[in-house]
Amino acid sequence: MRISDVDVIIGKNLKEQRNLKRMTATELVEKIGITGWSEKSIKPSMARIENGTSPLPANLAVLIANALEIPVGELFKGVAEYTGESDVEMPTIRNFLAEDEIELIKF
């Protein structure tokens, strides 16, 4: 899986969810309360994220999900099932935690 492929899936999910709420990119940004984005940069910035040419930062994903009143996981729907060819090995929780820490969080 290439990272850019994941960005495309996430962007597609974002656009789909935004459209389901009948919300424009400008309305979404206003609802989130992002400051510092000029009116001219809102649409291109959101378009790049929705087209997968710019990644969606995790903190922005949470804000967007809250504004759209959806679980944040909806934005990542299909990422785990993606089976494209892999150029980059994606890290798992095992890359970051010791075995005893993993045992503590198993459910």
Short mmCIF file of C-alpha atoms in Angstrom, two decimals:
data_model
loop_
_atom_site.label_atom_id
_atom_site.label_comp_id
_atom_site.label_asym_id
_atom_site.label_seq_id
_atom_site.Cartn_x
_atom_site.Cartn_y
_atom_site.Cartn_z
CA MET A 1 0.00 0.00 0.00
CA ARG A 2 1.30 3.42 -0.89
CA ILE A 3 0.54 6.21 1.55
CA SER A 4 -0.99 8.29 -1.25
CA ASP A 5 -3.54 5.52 -1.90
CA VAL A 6 -4.71 5.83 1.69
CA ASP A 7 -5.05 9.60 1.28
CA VAL A 8 -7.30 9.05 -1.75
CA ILE A 9 -9.57 6.68 0.21
CA ILE A 10 -9.79 9.06 3.16
CA GLY A 11 -10.43 12.05 0.90
CA LYS A 12 -13.20 10.17 -0.93
CA ASN A 13 -14.82 9.29 2.41
CA LEU A 14 -14.59 12.89 3.58
CA LYS A 15 -16.21 14.25 0.43
CA GLU A 16 -18.93 11.60 0.56
CA GLN A 17 -19.76 12.39 4.20
CA ARG A 18 -19.71 16.15 3.57
CA ASN A 19 -22.03 15.74 0.59
CA LEU A 20 -24.39 13.52 2.62
CA LYS A 21 -24.72 16.42 5.07
CA ARG A 22 -25.29 18.79 2.11
CA MET A 23 -22.44 20.95 3.36
CA THR A 24 -20.00 22.99 1.29
CA ALA A 25 -16.29 23.03 2.08
CA THR A 26 -16.67 26.60 3.29
CA GLU A 27 -19.55 25.65 5.59
CA LEU A 28 -17.56 22.72 6.98
CA VAL A 29 -14.52 24.89 7.73
CA GLU A 30 -16.75 27.51 9.38
CA LYS A 31 -18.44 24.84 11.52
CA ILE A 32 -15.05 23.49 12.59
CA GLY A 33 -13.96 27.01 13.48
CA ILE A 34 -10.62 26.95 11.67
CA THR A 35 -8.99 30.32 11.68
CA GLY A 36 -6.21 31.42 9.41
CA TRP A 37 -7.67 29.98 6.23
CA SER A 38 -8.66 32.78 3.93
CA GLU A 39 -11.82 32.45 1.88
CA LYS A 40 -9.64 31.91 -1.22
CA SER A 41 -7.68 29.04 0.33
CA ILE A 42 -10.55 27.07 1.87
CA LYS A 43 -11.82 25.40 -1.29
CA PRO A 44 -8.39 24.52 -2.73
CA SER A 45 -7.18 23.16 0.64
CA MET A 46 -10.27 21.01 1.15
CA ALA A 47 -10.17 19.95 -2.51
CA ARG A 48 -6.57 18.73 -2.12
CA ILE A 49 -7.55 16.69 0.95
CA GLU A 50 -10.69 15.32 -0.71
CA ASN A 51 -8.75 14.42 -3.88
CA GLY A 52 -6.04 12.69 -1.87
CA THR A 53 -3.22 15.00 -2.97
CA SER A 54 -2.79 16.30 0.59
CA PRO A 55 -3.04 14.08 3.65
CA LEU A 56 -5.71 14.68 6.28
CA PRO A 57 -3.99 15.44 9.60
CA ALA A 58 -5.36 13.37 12.50
CA ASN A 59 -6.35 16.41 14.57
CA LEU A 60 -8.29 17.83 11.62
CA ALA A 61 -9.96 14.44 11.04
CA VAL A 62 -11.35 14.56 14.57
CA LEU A 63 -12.61 18.13 14.13
CA ILE A 64 -14.20 17.25 10.78
CA ALA A 65 -15.89 14.14 12.18
CA ASN A 66 -17.30 16.16 15.07
CA ALA A 67 -18.55 18.88 12.70
CA LEU A 68 -20.19 16.26 10.46
CA GLU A 69 -21.56 14.46 13.52
CA ILE A 70 -20.07 11.12 12.45
CA PRO A 71 -17.64 8.70 14.10
CA VAL A 72 -14.09 9.54 13.03
CA GLY A 73 -13.79 5.97 11.76
CA GLU A 74 -16.16 6.84 8.90
CA LEU A 75 -13.38 8.93 7.38
CA PHE A 76 -11.06 5.89 7.44
CA LYS A 77 -13.62 3.38 6.15
CA GLY A 78 -11.99 1.00 3.69
CA VAL A 79 -8.41 1.79 4.65
CA ALA A 80 -7.90 -1.45 6.62
CA GLU A 81 -9.39 -3.50 3.79
CA TYR A 82 -7.25 -1.86 1.11
CA THR A 83 -5.20 -4.52 -0.64
CA GLY A 84 -3.10 -2.54 -3.12
CA GLU A 85 0.51 -3.39 -3.79
CA SER A 86 2.76 -2.38 -0.95
CA ASP A 87 5.72 -0.06 -1.42
CA VAL A 88 5.74 0.89 2.24
CA GLU A 89 5.22 -1.39 5.19
CA MET A 90 2.59 0.20 7.38
CA PRO A 91 3.42 0.19 11.10
CA THR A 92 1.23 -1.69 13.53
CA ILE A 93 0.78 -1.27 17.25
CA ARG A 94 3.50 -3.90 17.73
CA ASN A 95 6.02 -1.40 16.33
CA PHE A 96 5.37 0.94 19.24
CA LEU A 97 4.58 -1.18 22.30
CA ALA A 98 6.34 -3.88 24.26
CA GLU A 99 4.68 -7.32 24.39
CA ASP A 100 3.55 -6.85 28.00
CA GLU A 101 1.93 -3.53 27.06
CA ILE A 102 0.07 -5.21 24.22
CA GLU A 103 -1.25 -7.85 26.63
CA LEU A 104 -2.66 -5.09 28.84
CA ILE A 105 -4.75 -3.59 26.04
CA LYS A 106 -6.11 -6.80 24.52
CA PHE A 107 -9.85 -7.10 24.76
#
